[in-house]
XYZ file of C-alpha atoms in Angstrom:
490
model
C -15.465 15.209 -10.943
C -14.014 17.329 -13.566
C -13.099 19.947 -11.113
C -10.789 17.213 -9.362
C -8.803 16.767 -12.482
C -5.898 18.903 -11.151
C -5.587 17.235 -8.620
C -5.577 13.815 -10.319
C -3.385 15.423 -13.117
C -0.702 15.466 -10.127
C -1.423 12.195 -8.321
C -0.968 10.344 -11.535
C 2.849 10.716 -11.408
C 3.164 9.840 -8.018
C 1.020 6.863 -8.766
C 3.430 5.517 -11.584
C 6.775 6.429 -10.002
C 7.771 3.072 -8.761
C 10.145 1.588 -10.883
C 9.464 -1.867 -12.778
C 11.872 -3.526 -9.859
C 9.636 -2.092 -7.453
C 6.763 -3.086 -8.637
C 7.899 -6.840 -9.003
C 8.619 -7.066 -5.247
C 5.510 -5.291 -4.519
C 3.479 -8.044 -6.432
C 5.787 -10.641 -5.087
C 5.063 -9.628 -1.522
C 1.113 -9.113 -2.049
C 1.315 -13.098 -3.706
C 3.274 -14.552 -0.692
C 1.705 -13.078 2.080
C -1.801 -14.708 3.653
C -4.368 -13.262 5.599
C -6.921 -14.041 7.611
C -10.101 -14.413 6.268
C -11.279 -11.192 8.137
C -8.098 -9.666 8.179
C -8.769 -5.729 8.934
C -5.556 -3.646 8.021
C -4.785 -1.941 11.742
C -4.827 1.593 10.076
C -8.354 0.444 9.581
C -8.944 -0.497 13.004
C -8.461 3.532 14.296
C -11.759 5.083 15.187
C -12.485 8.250 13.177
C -11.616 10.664 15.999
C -7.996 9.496 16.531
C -8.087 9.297 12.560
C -8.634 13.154 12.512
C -6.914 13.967 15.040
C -3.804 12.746 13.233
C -4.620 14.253 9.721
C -4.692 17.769 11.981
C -1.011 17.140 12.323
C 1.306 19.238 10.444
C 3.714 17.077 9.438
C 7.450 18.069 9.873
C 8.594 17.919 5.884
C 9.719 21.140 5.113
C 13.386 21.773 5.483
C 15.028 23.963 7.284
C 15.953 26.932 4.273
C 12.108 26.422 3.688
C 12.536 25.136 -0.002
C 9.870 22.879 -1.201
C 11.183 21.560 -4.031
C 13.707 19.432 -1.982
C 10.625 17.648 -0.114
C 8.846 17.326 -4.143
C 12.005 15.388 -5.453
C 12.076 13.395 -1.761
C 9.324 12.025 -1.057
C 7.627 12.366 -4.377
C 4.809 14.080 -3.428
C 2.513 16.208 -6.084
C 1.794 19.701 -5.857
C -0.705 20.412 -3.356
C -2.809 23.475 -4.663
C -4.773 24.732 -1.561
C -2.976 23.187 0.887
C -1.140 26.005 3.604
C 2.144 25.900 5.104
C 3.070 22.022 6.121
C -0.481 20.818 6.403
C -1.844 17.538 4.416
C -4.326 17.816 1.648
C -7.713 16.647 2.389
C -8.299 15.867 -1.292
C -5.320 13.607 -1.272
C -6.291 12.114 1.709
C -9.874 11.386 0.345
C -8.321 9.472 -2.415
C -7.017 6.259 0.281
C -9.855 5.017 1.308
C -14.134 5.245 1.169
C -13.585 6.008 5.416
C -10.796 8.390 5.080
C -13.236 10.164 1.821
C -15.979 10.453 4.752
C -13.603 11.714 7.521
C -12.652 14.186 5.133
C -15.722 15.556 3.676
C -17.688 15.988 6.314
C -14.592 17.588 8.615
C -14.926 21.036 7.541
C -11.669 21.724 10.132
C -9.473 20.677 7.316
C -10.756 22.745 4.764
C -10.062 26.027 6.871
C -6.162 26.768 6.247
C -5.654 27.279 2.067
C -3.170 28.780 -0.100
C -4.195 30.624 -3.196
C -1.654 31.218 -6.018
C -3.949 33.408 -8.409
C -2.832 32.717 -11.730
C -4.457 32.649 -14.896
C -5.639 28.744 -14.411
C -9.094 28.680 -14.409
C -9.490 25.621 -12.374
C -8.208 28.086 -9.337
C -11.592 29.384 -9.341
C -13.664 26.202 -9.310
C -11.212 24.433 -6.912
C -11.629 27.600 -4.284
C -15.345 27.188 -4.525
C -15.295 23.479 -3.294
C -13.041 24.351 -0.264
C -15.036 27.484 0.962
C -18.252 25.117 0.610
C -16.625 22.223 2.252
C -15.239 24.392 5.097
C -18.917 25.459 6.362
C -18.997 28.442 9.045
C -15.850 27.621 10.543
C -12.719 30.639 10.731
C -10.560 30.827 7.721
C -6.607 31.014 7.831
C -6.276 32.441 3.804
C -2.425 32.904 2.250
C -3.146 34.702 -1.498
C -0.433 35.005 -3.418
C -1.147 37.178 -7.014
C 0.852 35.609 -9.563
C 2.196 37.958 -12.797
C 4.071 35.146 -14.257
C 1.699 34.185 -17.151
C 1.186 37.798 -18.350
C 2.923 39.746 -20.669
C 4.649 42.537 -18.949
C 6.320 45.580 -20.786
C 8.973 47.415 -19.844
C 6.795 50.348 -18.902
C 5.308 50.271 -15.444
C 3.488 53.167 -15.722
C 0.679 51.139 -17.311
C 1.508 47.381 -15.709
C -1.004 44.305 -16.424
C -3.340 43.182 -14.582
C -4.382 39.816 -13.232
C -8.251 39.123 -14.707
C -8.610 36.255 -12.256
C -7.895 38.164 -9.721
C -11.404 40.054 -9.145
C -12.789 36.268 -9.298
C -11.019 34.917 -6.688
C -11.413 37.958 -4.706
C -15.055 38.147 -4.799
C -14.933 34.508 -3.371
C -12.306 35.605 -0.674
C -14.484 38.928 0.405
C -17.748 37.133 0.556
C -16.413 34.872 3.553
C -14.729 38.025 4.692
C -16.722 37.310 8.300
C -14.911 34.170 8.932
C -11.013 35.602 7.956
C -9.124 34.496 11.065
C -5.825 35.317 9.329
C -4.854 36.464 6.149
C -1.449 36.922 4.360
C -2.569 38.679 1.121
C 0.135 39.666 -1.141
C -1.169 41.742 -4.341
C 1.620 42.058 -7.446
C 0.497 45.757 -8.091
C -2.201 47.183 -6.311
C -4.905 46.233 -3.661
C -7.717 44.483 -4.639
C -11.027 47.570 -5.057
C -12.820 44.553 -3.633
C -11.273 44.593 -0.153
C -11.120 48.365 -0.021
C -14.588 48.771 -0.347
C -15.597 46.330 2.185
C -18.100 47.507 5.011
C -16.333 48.681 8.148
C -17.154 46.215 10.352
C -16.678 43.609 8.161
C -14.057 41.516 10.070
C -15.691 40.132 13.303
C -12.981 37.457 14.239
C -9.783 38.497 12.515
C -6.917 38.050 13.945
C -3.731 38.462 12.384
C -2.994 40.423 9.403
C -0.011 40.583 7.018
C -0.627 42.559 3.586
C 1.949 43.364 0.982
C 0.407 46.453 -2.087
C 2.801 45.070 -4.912
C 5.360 42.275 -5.446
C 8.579 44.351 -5.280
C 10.195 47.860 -3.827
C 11.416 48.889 -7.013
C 7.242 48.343 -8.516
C 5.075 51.022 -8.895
C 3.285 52.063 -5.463
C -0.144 52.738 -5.790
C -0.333 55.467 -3.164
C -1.108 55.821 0.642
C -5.190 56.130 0.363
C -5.696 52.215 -0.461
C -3.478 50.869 2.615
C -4.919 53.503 4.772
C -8.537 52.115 3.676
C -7.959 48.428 4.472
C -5.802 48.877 7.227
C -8.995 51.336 9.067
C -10.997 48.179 8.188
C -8.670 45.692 9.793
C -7.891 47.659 12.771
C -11.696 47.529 13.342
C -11.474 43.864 14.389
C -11.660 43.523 18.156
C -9.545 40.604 18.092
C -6.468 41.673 15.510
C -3.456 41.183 17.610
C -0.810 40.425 14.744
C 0.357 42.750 12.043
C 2.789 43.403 9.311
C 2.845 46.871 8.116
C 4.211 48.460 5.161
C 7.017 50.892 5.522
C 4.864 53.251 3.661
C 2.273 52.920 5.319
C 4.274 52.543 8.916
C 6.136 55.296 8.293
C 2.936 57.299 7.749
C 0.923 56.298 10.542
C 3.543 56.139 12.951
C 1.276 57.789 15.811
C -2.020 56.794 14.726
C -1.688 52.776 14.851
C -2.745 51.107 18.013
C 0.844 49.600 19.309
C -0.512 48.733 22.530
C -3.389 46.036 21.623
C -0.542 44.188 19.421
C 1.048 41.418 20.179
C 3.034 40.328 17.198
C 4.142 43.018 14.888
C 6.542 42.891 11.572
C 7.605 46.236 10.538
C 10.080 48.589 7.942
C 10.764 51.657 9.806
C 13.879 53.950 11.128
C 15.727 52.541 14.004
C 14.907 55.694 15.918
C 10.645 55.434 15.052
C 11.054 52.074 16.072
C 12.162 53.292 19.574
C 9.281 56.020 19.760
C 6.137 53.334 19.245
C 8.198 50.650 21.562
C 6.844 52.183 24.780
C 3.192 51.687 23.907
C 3.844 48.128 23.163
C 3.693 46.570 26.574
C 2.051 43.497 25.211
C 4.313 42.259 22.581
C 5.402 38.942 22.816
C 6.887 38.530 19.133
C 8.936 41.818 17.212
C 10.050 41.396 14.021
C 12.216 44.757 13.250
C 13.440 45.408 9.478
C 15.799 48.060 8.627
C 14.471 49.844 5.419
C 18.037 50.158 4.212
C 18.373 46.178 4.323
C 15.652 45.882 2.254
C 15.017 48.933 -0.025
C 18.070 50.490 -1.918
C 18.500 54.135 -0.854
C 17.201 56.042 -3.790
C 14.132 54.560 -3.010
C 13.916 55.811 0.300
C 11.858 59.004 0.890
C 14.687 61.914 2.805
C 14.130 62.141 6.415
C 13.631 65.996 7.585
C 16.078 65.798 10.538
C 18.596 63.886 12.296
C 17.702 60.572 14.211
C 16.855 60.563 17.434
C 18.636 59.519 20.410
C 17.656 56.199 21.692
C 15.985 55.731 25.228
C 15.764 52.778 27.637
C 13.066 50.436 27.124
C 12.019 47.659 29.028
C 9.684 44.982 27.192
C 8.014 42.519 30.152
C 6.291 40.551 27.486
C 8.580 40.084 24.560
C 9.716 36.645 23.737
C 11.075 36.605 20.198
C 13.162 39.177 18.556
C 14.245 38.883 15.158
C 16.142 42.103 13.536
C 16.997 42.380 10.141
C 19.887 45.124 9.583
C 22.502 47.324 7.119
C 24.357 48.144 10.391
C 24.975 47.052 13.773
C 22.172 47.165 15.964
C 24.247 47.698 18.571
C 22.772 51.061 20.036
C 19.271 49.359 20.226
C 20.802 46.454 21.897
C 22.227 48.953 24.767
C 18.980 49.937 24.779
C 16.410 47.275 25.374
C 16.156 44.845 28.490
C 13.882 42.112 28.010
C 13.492 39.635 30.648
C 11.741 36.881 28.799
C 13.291 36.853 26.052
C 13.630 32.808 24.399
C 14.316 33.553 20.931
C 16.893 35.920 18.787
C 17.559 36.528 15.097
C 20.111 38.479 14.328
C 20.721 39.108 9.915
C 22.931 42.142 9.442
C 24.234 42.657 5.695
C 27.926 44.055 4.706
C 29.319 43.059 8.234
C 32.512 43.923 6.879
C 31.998 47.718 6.346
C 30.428 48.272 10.167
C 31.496 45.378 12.375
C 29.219 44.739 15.529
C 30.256 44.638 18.867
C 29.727 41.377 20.504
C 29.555 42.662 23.825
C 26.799 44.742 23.150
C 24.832 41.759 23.035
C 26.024 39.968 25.465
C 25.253 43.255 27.904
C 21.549 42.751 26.333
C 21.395 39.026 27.980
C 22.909 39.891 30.944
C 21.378 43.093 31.869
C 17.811 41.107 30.922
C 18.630 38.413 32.850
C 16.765 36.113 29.812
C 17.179 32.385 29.469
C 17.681 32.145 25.699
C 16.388 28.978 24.059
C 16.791 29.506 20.418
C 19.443 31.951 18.178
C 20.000 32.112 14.820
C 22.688 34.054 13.172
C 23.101 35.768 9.476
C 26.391 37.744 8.677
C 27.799 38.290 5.536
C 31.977 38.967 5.928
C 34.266 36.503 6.409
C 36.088 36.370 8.790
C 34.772 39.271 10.951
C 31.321 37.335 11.216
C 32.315 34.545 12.505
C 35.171 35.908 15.364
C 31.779 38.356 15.946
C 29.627 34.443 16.349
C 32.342 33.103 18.753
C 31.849 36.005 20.610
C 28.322 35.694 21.259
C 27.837 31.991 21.903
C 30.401 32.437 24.609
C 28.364 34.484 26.786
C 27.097 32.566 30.132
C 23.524 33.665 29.063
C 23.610 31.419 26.104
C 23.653 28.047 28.152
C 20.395 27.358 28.054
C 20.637 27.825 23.882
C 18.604 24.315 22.737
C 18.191 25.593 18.994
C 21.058 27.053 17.023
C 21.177 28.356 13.294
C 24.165 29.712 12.197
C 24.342 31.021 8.495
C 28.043 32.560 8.713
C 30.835 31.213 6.601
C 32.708 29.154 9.185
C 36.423 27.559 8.742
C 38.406 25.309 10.786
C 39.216 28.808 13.319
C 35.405 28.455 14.569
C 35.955 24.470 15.113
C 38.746 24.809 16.696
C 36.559 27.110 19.287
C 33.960 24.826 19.711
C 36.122 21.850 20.139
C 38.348 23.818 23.050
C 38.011 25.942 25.458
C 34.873 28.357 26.413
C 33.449 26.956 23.307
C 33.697 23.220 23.886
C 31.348 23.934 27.378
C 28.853 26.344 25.524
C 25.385 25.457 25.025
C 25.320 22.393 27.548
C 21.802 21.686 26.355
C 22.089 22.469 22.539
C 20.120 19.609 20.898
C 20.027 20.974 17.019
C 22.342 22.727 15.256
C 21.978 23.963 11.782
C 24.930 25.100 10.002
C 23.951 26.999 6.578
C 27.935 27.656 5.253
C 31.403 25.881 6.317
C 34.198 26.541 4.469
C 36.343 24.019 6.441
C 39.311 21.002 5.437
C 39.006 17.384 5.289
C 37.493 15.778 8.346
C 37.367 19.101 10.503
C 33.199 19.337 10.047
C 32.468 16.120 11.417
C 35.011 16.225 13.863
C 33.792 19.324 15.397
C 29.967 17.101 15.485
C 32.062 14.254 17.252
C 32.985 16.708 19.594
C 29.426 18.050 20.221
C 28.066 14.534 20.553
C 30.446 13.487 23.003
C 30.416 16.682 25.200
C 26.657 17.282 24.829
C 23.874 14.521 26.122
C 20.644 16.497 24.694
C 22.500 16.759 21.275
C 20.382 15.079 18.157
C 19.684 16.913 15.315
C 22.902 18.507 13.215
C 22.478 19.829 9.759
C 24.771 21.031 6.699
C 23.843 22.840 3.982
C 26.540 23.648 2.184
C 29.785 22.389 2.841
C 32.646 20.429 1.411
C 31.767 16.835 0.888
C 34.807 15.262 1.721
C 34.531 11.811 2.263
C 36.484 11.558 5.522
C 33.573 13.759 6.982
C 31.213 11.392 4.958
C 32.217 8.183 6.985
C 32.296 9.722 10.289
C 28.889 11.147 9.530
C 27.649 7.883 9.041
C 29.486 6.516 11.964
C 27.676 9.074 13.788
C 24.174 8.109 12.160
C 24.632 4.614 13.719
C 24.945 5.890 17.141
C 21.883 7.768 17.130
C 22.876 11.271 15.844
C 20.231 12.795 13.091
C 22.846 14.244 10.233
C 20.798 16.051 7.239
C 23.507 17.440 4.728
């Protein structure tokens, strides 16, 4: 029981967090209700399968930006150590009830997808132990995530600290090594000796790999030899589909990686090495492209010997979702590429203001690919070229069928005006959630531009506002809006 403790150490404030009002009308309400003598609570009345079958539910809490914090000071909810992504914990659930304990432990399914924040807490250790026992022979879905915080670090790098729990919790990890389905390992400094040493055909069902060598471009890189050791070890898995590489290591091993089995790849190379490998990847459905100069700052950058190289014509049959991160326009590889299936785009592109993107280049990419486009997302930092180059976009034909769109641009009343007139006020005819990150715009233009969606778009039900003005004009139409149906999350 001791080993629980961290957990109970976080359920305790959750336990005591209803206020003394609360509590009263909780007690007054258990005093005036009656039951029947052998009254079963209908939760109770679920049989175990359709029990487990909704604790295998991941739950739709996170919000959109992905921060966590805002579903802790929500809905209240403790920490969850292990638990991965938006998945519920088991040991919380085991807490309810003596049936939902049973369903629990001896489910081994929901023991199978963990987080691990390796830190110097010692209970990390212990608590690891009980979920790689609980989860029996089943595959393992591992995030590891090697935490510095708690050590002191001088301002020398040439000799950085190192994690001591580390080697613990990777001796756990590597033993299991067998079962790894997929793993997102990111090490602070250096890769683990454990996992480099590993046999070679260690991995038997692994299939999707992202690992990150050290916790920042500007740290200390250990050197090619240990990526180029795990890597020849995860590459050995008949079933590894889904990558993210390095640029270091990318860069490297340009030739020698084998595109064509891969299905999902993440990668940091040139523009022009992207469009060498692209050919062998008939088979990728999801291509997530970084520039290095979007995410590395360019003394970091190793030279390049020569000029880049022209861009060819590529045709992708398979490729479904694109999302490019980028210093300058990707225009050129947009002029480039036809991709008939494509259902998904995000486009990020820093500095817009020093290189401004041609719209039309884009537009030529969805028309040329004849695609039907479900889902776009767009990230530009320049007011007010970004958002004339937005307009642009969502006013091409081939965005119709656009049911998902995120737009992180700072917008003012010039882009309402567009959507509430015009080609913009019969864009997207099926657009059913919009999430707008920035809006710069007056008093009652934001929720007038939503009226205006609502009323010219039947599928629309989901709109949300991150930051914004909080007038209260837009405030009372929101909740107008609310009352008719309309999600509104600002």
């Amino acid at each position: 029981m001791d080993i629980l403790q961290p957990y109970f150490a976080a359920w305790y404030p959750f336990q005591t967090s209803l206020s003394s009002k609360d509590s009263k009308t909780v007690s007054h309400a258990a005093e005036t209700t009656t039951l029947e003598p052998n009254h079963i609570p209908p939760i109770n009345r679920l049989p175990s399968e359709l029990l487990l079958a909704i604790f295998s539910i991941e739950p739709d809490v996170l919000p959109s930006n992905g921060n966590m914090e805002e579903v802790f000071k929500k809905r209240r909810l403790p920490r969850r150590t292990f638990v991965c992504g938006k998945k519920i914990d088991p040991v919380l659930l085991g807490q309810v009830c003596k049936q939902w304990r049973d369903i629990t432990l001896t489910t081994p399914l929901l023991w199978t997808s963990f987080f691990v924040l390796c830190n110097l807490k010692t209970q990390t250790v212990e608590l690891l132990k009980i979920w790689l026992e609980r989860s029996a022979d089943f595959p393992l879905n591992i995030t590891f995530l090697e935490s510095l915080c708690d050590l002191k670090i001088e301002e020398d790098w040439s000799n950085p600290p190192k994690n001591p729990v580390t080697p613990q919790i990777m001796e756990l990890l590597t033993a299991h090594a067998h079962r790894w389905k997929t793993i997102d390992f990111a090490f602070s400094l250096q890769i683990s000796p454990l996992l480099q040493n590993l046999p070679q055909d260690s991995f038997k069902i692994l299939e999707s790999v992202k690992l990150r060598n050290r916790r920042a471009t500007n740290a200390r890189f250990d050197g090619l030899q240990p990526l180029i050791k795990v890597w020849d070890l995860f590459h050995a898995s008949p079933s590894l589909h889904s990558v993210e590489y390095e640029m270091e290591y990318a860069r490297d091993k340009l030739r020698d990686i084998p595109w064509s089995r891969l299905t999902s790849v993440d990668v940091t190379i040139l523009m022009d090495e992207l469009f060498q490998i692209l050919p062998e990847c008939k088979n990728l459905v999801e291509l997530r492209y970084t520039d290095p100069l979007a995410r590395y700052v360019v003394y970091e950058l190793p030279e390049r010997e020569g000029p880049p190289e022209p861009l060819t014509p590529i045709v992708l049959p398979s490729l479904r979702y694109l999302s490019m991160t980028v210093s300058s326009p990707p225009d050129e590889a947009f002029q480039n590429l036809t991709l008939p299936i494509l259902e998904s785009v995000h486009i990020r592109q820093n500095s817009i203001w020093v290189q401004q993107p041609d719209p039309c280049a884009f537009t030529d990419l969805l028309t040329r690919s004849q695609c039907t486009l479900k889902q776009f997302s767009y990230h530009a930092l320049g007011d007010p070229v970004a958002e004339k180059v937005l307009s642009d976009m969502l006013g091409s034909p081939f965005m119709s069928f656009v049911v998902d769109l995120i737009v992180d641009v700072q917008v003012t009343d010039k882009f309402a005006d567009w959507m509430m007139t015009g080609l913009g006020q019969t864009a997207m005819p099926h657009l059913e959630t919009f999430t707008l990150v920035r809006s710069s715009m007056g008093p009652g233009t934001l929720s007038k531009m939503i009226t205006s969606l609502k009323e010219g778009h039947e599928a629309f039900r989901f709109f949300s506002a991150q930051y914004w003005n909080l007038y209260e004009e837009d405030r009372k139409r929101f909740s107008d809006l609310r009352e008719g149906g309309l999600v509104i999350k600002d």
